[in-house]
Each structure stands twice: as structure tokens, then as C-alpha cells.
CSV table of C-alpha atoms in Angstrom, one decimal:
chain,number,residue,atom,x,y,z
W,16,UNK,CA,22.9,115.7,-31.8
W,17,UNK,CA,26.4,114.1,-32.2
W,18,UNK,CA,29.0,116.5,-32.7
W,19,UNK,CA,32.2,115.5,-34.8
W,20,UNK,CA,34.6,117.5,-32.8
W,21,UNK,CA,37.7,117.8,-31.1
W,22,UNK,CA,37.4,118.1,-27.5
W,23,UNK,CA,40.4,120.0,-26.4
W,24,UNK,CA,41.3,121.0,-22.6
W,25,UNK,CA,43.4,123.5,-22.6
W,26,UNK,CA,45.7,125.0,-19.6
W,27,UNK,CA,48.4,127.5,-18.4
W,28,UNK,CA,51.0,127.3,-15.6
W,29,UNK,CA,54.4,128.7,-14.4
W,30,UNK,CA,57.3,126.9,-12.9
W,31,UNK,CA,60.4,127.8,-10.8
W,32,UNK,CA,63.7,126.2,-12.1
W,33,UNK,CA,65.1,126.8,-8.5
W,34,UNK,CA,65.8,122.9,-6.5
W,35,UNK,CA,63.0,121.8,-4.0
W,36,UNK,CA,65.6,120.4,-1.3
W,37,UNK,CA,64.2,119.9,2.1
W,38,UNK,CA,66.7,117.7,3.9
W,39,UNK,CA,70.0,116.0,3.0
W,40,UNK,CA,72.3,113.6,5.1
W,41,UNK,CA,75.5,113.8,6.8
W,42,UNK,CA,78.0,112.0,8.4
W,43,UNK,CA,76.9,112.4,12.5
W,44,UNK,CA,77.9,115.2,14.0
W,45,UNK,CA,78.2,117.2,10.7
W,46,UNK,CA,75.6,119.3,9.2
W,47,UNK,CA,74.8,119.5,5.8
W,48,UNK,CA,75.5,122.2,3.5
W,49,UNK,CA,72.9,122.8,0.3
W,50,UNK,CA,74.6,124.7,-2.2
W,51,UNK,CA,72.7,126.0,-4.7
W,52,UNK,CA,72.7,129.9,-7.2
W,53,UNK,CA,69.6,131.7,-5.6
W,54,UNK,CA,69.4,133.4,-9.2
W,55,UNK,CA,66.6,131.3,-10.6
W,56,UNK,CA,65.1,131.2,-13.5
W,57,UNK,CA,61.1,131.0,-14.0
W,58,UNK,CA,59.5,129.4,-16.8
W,59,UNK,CA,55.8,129.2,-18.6
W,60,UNK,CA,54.1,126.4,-20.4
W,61,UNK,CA,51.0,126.0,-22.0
W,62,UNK,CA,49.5,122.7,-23.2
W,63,UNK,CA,46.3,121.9,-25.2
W,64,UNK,CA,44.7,117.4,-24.7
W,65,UNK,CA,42.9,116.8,-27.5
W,66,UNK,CA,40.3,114.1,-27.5
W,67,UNK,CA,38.6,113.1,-31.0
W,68,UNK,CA,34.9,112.8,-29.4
W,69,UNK,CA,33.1,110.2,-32.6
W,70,UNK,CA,36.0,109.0,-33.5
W,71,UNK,CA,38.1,106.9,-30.8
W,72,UNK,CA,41.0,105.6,-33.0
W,73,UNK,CA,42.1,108.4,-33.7
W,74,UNK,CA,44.0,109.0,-30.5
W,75,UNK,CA,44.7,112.0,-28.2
W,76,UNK,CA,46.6,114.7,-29.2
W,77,UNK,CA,48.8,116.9,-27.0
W,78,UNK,CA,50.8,119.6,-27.7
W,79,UNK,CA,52.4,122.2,-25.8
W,80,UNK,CA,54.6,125.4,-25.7
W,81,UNK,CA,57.1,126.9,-23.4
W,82,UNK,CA,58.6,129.8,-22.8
W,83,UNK,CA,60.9,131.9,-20.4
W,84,UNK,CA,59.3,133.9,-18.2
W,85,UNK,CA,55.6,134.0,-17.6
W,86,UNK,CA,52.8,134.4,-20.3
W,87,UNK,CA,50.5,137.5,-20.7
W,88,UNK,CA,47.2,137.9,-22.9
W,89,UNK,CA,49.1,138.8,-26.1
W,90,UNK,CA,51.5,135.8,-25.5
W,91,UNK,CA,48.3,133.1,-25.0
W,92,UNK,CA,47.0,134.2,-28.0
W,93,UNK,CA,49.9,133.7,-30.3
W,94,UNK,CA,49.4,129.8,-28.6
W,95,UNK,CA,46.0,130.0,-29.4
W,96,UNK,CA,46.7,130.5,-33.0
W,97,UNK,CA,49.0,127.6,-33.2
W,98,UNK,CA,46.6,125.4,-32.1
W,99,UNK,CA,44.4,126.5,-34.4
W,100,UNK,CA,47.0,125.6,-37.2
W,101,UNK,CA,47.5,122.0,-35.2
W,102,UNK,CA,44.2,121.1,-36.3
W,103,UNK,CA,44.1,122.9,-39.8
W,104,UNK,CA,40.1,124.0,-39.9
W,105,UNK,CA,39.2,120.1,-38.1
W,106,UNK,CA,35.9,121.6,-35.1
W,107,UNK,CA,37.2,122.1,-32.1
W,108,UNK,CA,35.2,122.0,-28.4
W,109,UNK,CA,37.7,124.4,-26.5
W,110,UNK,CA,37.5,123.8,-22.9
């Protein structure tokens, strides 16, 4: 049975704003300073690939949302819903 669907992957993750330096050079005999604000920031994103699974030309779809701080249930539903409105009543394989 061929479904007309959407197959849509859809994932969650949190980054650090703060700089990933491990080493630096210097003149020789001088050591390197990093300078950097240890007050950091994090930040969440969510993203949703789309993949049309009859109907190749239509292309992938992505689409994604960020936000400060890190998500929570209530928060990942709210991007639930818009992705629900991203493909306005098409049938959707959630994954």
C-alpha cells in the first residue's frame, strides 16, 4: 500500500554560544592569552526534513526554530503546531 505522505524527521538540540578554543600561537617564549566573557549564552533549536515519499520533485523541506535558552514540553509543542501549519492538512509520517 503506497502512502502519499510526507515523511518528516524531526529533532531537538541545545548549543553553547561560549568559543571552543583549544590552542592559539605565540611569538616563542611568550604564552598565549585567550580572552573571552565566561557569561555565555545557551541556545535551543528545533528542526523538522521533510521528504515527499510518491512524489520526488517536489523536494525536501526544512524548517526550523530557535530559541534562547533550552526547550521544555510546552515549548516543543508550540513547534509542533507550526509544523503542522507548514504543511496546511498535506499527511504527514512523523519520525
Amino acid at each position: 500500500m503506497k502512502k502519499r505522505a510526507w515523511i518528516v524527521l524531526f529533532d531537538e538540540s541545545g548549543v553553547s554560544l561560549l568559543p571552543q578554543i583549544r590552542r592559539t600561537y605565540a611569538p616563542h617564549g611568550r604564552t598565549p592569552t585567550l580572552r573571552h566573557r565566561l557569561n555565555w549564552k545557551r541556545a535551543g533549536m528545533a528542526a523538522a526534513l521533510g521528504y515527499h515519499a510518491a512524489d520526488r520533485e517536489r523536494g525536501p523541506r526544512l524548517c526550523f526554530h530557535l530559541k534562547p535558552g533550552s526547550y521544555d514540553t510546552t515549548s516543543l509543542i508550540e513547534v509542533l503546531e507550526q509544523i503542522k501549519n507548514f504543511y496546511a492538512g498535506e499527511p504527514v509520517v512523523l519520525v
